[in-house]
Amino acid sequence: MLKRHVAIIGGGISGLEAARVLSKSGHEITIFDAGEKLGGHVAQWDLLFPNMRKSSEILTALLNQLPKSIHILSKTTIKNIERFNGYYVIHSDRVENVLADAVLFAGGFDTFDAQRKEEYGYGIYDNVITSIELENKIKDHRFITAQGTKPKRVAMIHCVGSRDEKVCNNYCSRVCCVTAVKQAIEIKKTSPETEVFCFYMDLRMFGRHFEELYREAQEKYGIQFIRGRLSEASEAQDKTIIVKAEDTLLGKPLKMNVDLMVLMVGMELSKALVPLVEKMQLEVGDDRFIMPLDEQLYPNQTKKEGVFVAGTCTGPKNIPETLNDARSAAVSIMSYFDQLSNKN
Amino acid sequence: MSKFGFTILKDQQLDYDNLSRDLALHIQKTEPSISSCMSCGSCAGSCSASRFTQFSFRKLVINIQRGNDKQIVNEIQKCMLCGKCMLVCPRGVNTRNVIYQLRKVLNEKKHHEV
Amino acid sequence: MKVEGKRRLWQDYQKEVAEDKFFYVRSCIRQTFFPGSERAFIKIIGTELGKEINEDPAHTSCTGIGYHTDIVPFETTQTVVARQFSLMTEAGLENYVPSCITSFGLYTEILETWEHFPLIEEQIRENLYKATQRTFNKPKNLAHASDVIFKFRHEIAAKAKHKLIDVHTGRPLRVVEHIGCHYSKMFPHKGIGGAEYPYVLAGMVEAWGGEVIDYPERRHCCGFGFRQYLVQANRGYSIACSQKKFESMQPYEPDMIITNCPGCPMFLDRWQYVIGEMEKVAYGPNGQMIPVFTYEEVAGLVLGYDPWELGLQMHQVNCEPVLDKMGVQYDPELKYKGSKGEFLGVPAIPEFLKCC
Ligand SMILES: Cc1cc2nc3c(=O)[nH]c(=O)nc-3n(C[C@H](O)[C@H](O)[C@H](O)COP(=O)(O)OP(=O)(O)OC[C@H]3O[C@@H](n4cnc5c(N)ncnc54)[C@H](O)[C@@H]3O)c2cc1C
Ligand code: SF4
Ligand code: SF4
Ligand code: SF4
């Protein structure tokens, strides 16, 4: 078998897993990542849904399986990708260009910029934070308000930046419902006296053990679920946040003062990936994630020969789905190489 | 004997065998965005009218969709047309126009009946 | 509260407002509610800033109130509005400036409707022509009168005789700003600062030395509605809306309220008195109420206009506490005298509230 070279854009879990499978089959790999450390978003999380496993375990396992031969170019910005003589030439801010037989887009997602939901007051009211910030607060054992007090009451706001025409994101980000449930449980574990309310429209507990986690949140932790989407938030004089919504199951408008309001931000295609997607003229969906050649049959191929996609750059996925998708992308790339060899 | 000290309870079940879809279809034609409603309640949560009356734009939409016309006539008078709901609706429902269109047909209907 | 966060948002909602040559159209109700305000606007923009400002006595109601209470059909309203545009066109002007917020919202809505449904515009042009033989151009620039004052707020500040500052203590006055619902709730991008954190009045207050208060029920409607107020039996509902707002702002101890809609100052002013008497509460200090102003009145005070010429004696809530804080000179004797010195009559003293 001919040894081929694959350039992987993105060193998140999708890039890492694809790199492992491909290099095991003897191919040469270069991983480009804009950030300093590998692991993408998973490196930012603490405990994972649905089983509260440490995210570092997953990352260590993925990184340990990578052979030393892989080239890793972190803190690297890709400037251009060109087709040349059946190869792809990747120009970056490094001195040398990289020549590859195939390119795998594994650039993942960005979390939604909560400032765009103006009425929620993120960036304006002191005690409005995102799920990412909550994750860090819990990880660092600093579960406190902006004034340094222990929150007595917390509202988790689902669907921030998802399922919302006003911010042009009509899709569901899939992971935030279960993340809210997970984080609500973590709050109760850290601070059992704190009351937690989840404001949801639909609870999308689609994965294995998700529904069980939801049930645990109700039964074991007394977390309350209110079916109503946040209409607006304002800040009271004592810096608490006043939440307004309709309790749709009771059919009455409600208001509630909370010490902390947590916005469950959704996913959007990674902004760093957008210029490359445009340069390569890859197709995107109306959700602005990359469209594969065929959503059912060829989920990892694109219209461009030799260009593949894996992970959350084709839409929201959780970790097991991302890893499966990465393996599937590796298989697609290998069969593409087989085809190339057969042609020659 | 007719007085037994109790009454026979009336059936409270909604009868969806006899749904009247006329109004729903009419509004869907004049303001198609009504079909996009997902009953999230953002409109009612921010509505000044909902604060002081039983009015809820979300319920109004369901009543239209289910053909509970009788509920609607009184309900739509409570809206102040301030447009707050339009600002918050995540599905882009043109709430104000739904109310206009309802008032228009229901007023016309009233005139016919007179 | 992080003001930088708001400033960042305000950047996203800039709006073009014409520099000069305005076609100004009055509101049907403001002249009875706040009789000095529109005159003050003309004086500020015309005399003070030297801009060209035109009016046409043939201008009529936009029918907004009729439309919002289902008395006037939308087609009729659009045709009436088309006629107003034809007056502007005949005057050779293209910058349309309505005094009323509901008119402004309605004009915006109609222009948007025509943008998306050109056939409707055609139909309206035909209606107008058949009825009046008139034709019209659409305005090149549509701005509410408060947008215009906002645009020139720094020029006004440069000529200021008084600031929104307590002359005795040097403390900036704490101001509640209240924006008319139809200013930007329907079309956030047509309003300065958007719909969630409108900047149009806040910008004036800042430029003139005051401090803006952000309180929880800031976005709540004043309670005018239309049908809610027009039918007497429904007024309890309207007043409940105002009450919500007062209860929410009171802890911040505002010195005054500034508004940009015909209805809001009316309701925040008159209802404050009614609530005070019905419920025996005063939202201001020492049994007094919180004075309510239109933005033209505030601009007029800043420019040193006589408070009685601005029509401030027509307010239900006495304006004197604010005049005193700003250091505005006034003659209490002239408060209830008309322009020719005739006695206008004095309002009855409230039972519960203190007014002097
Ligand atoms: C709040 C939240 C909590 C979550 N919690 C869980 C959980 O508990 N359990 C679970 O199963 N899943 C969870 N997920 C989902 C999980 O994070 C994703 O499945 C996973 O991160 C997807 O990996 P990825 O490689 O596709 O993308 P990413 O993690 O986004 O990695 C992409 C990488 O590509 C890099 N990159 C992007 N563009 C470029 C470019 N142009 N050049 C170079 N590099 C580039 C980025 O720097 C990044 O390192 C959560 C998601 C969210 C939003
Ligand atoms: S997963 Fe839940 S919170 Fe996230 S977008 Fe979907 S419904 Fe909303
Ligand atoms: S327009 Fe009507 S329904 Fe919508 S928020 Fe205003 S009063 Fe409520
Ligand atoms: S806000 Fe929109 S989607 Fe939500 S209930 Fe109201 S009309 Fe329906």
XYZ file of N, CA and C in Angstrom, chain A residues 117 119 163-166 170 200-202 227-232 244-254, chain B residues 38-47 50-51 54-56 58-59 84-93:
162
model
N -28.055 37.669 21.995
C -29.422 37.653 22.538
C -29.528 38.829 23.490
N -31.765 40.684 24.796
C -32.722 40.786 25.897
C -32.323 39.931 27.092
N -32.615 27.164 17.958
C -34.061 27.163 17.742
C -34.604 28.585 17.799
N -33.891 29.488 17.199
C -34.248 30.890 17.335
C -34.006 31.621 16.016
N -35.108 31.948 15.382
C -35.015 32.627 14.098
C -34.362 34.003 14.235
N -34.536 34.610 15.405
C -34.028 35.972 15.597
C -32.507 36.030 15.491
N -31.960 28.145 13.313
C -33.229 27.441 13.502
C -33.050 26.032 14.064
N -37.137 25.318 29.847
C -36.957 24.595 28.589
C -38.192 24.729 27.711
N -38.050 24.392 26.438
C -39.225 24.309 25.560
C -39.579 22.854 25.292
N -38.517 22.053 25.047
C -38.665 20.613 24.910
C -37.403 20.058 25.536
N -41.656 24.613 31.864
C -41.762 24.655 30.405
C -42.127 26.062 29.950
N -41.134 26.827 29.582
C -41.357 28.189 29.106
C -40.030 28.764 28.697
N -40.038 29.459 27.590
C -38.778 30.029 27.103
C -38.610 31.407 27.709
N -37.395 31.745 28.072
C -37.123 33.055 28.667
C -37.552 34.161 27.709
N -38.398 35.069 28.198
C -38.812 36.194 27.364
C -37.832 37.334 27.488
N -37.497 37.675 28.710
C -36.531 38.748 28.917
C -35.994 38.658 30.327
N -38.243 36.551 33.218
C -39.653 36.566 32.849
C -39.908 35.530 31.770
N -40.958 34.759 31.955
C -41.325 33.739 30.978
C -42.787 33.414 31.196
N -43.315 32.542 30.375
C -44.648 32.031 30.659
C -44.479 30.620 31.182
N -45.152 30.291 32.269
C -45.200 28.901 32.686
C -46.266 28.284 31.796
N -45.835 27.741 30.656
C -46.832 27.378 29.636
C -47.735 26.245 30.101
N -47.249 25.423 31.010
C -48.095 24.312 31.443
C -49.192 24.796 32.381
N -48.974 25.954 33.000
C -50.029 26.555 33.818
C -50.740 27.662 33.051
N -50.127 28.111 31.957
C -50.739 29.166 31.148
C -50.718 30.518 31.806
N -49.685 30.796 32.607
C -49.609 32.098 33.278
C -48.194 32.658 33.162
N -48.097 33.976 33.002
C -46.754 34.556 32.977
C -46.129 34.485 34.364
N -44.814 34.355 34.404
C -44.156 34.242 35.704
C -42.975 35.182 35.760
N -44.299 27.321 18.137
C -43.955 26.085 18.839
C -44.350 26.152 20.315
N -45.272 27.059 20.640
C -45.825 27.109 22.001
C -44.772 27.317 23.075
N -43.807 28.173 22.797
C -42.740 28.358 23.780
C -43.151 29.327 24.887
N -44.140 30.188 24.586
C -44.619 31.106 25.612
C -43.819 32.389 25.751
N -42.840 32.621 24.905
C -42.068 33.872 25.018
C -42.985 35.080 24.876
N -43.953 34.965 23.967
C -44.872 36.080 23.725
C -45.632 36.402 25.005
N -46.251 35.396 25.577
C -47.071 35.632 26.764
C -46.216 36.047 27.958
N -44.993 35.542 28.008
C -44.111 35.891 29.116
C -43.746 37.358 29.129
N -43.761 37.994 27.949
C -43.344 39.393 27.902
C -44.521 40.334 27.673
N -45.732 39.774 27.594
C -46.890 40.567 27.175
C -47.499 41.328 28.350
N -50.960 39.975 29.237
C -50.996 38.717 29.992
C -50.823 38.936 31.483
N -50.209 40.064 31.831
C -49.935 40.315 33.241
C -51.206 40.544 34.043
N -56.334 37.124 31.586
C -56.039 35.725 31.287
C -55.438 35.547 29.902
N -55.209 36.653 29.206
C -54.774 36.572 27.820
C -53.396 35.934 27.672
N -53.271 35.058 26.673
C -51.965 34.516 26.328
C -51.953 34.317 24.820
N -49.919 32.680 23.129
C -49.641 31.263 22.857
C -50.929 30.444 22.884
N -51.769 30.693 23.911
C -53.023 29.940 23.995
C -53.941 30.301 22.832
N -44.384 43.797 21.432
C -43.340 43.177 22.239
C -43.171 41.699 21.878
N -44.308 41.036 21.670
C -44.258 39.605 21.381
C -43.534 39.317 20.075
N -43.695 40.237 19.121
C -43.064 40.055 17.824
C -41.550 40.100 17.971
N -41.129 40.938 18.899
C -39.705 41.120 19.130
C -39.081 39.864 19.710
N -39.811 39.151 20.564
C -39.203 38.016 21.249
C -39.457 36.675 20.566
N -40.445 36.593 19.692
C -40.829 35.281 19.154
C -39.667 34.616 18.418
N -39.257 33.429 18.868
C -38.117 32.767 18.232
C -38.477 32.108 16.911
N -39.765 32.049 16.600
C -40.151 31.417 15.342
C -40.618 32.448 14.317
N -40.457 33.717 14.647
C -40.796 34.755 13.675
C -42.276 34.839 13.346
N -43.139 34.526 14.298
C -44.573 34.648 14.039
C -44.935 36.141 14.027
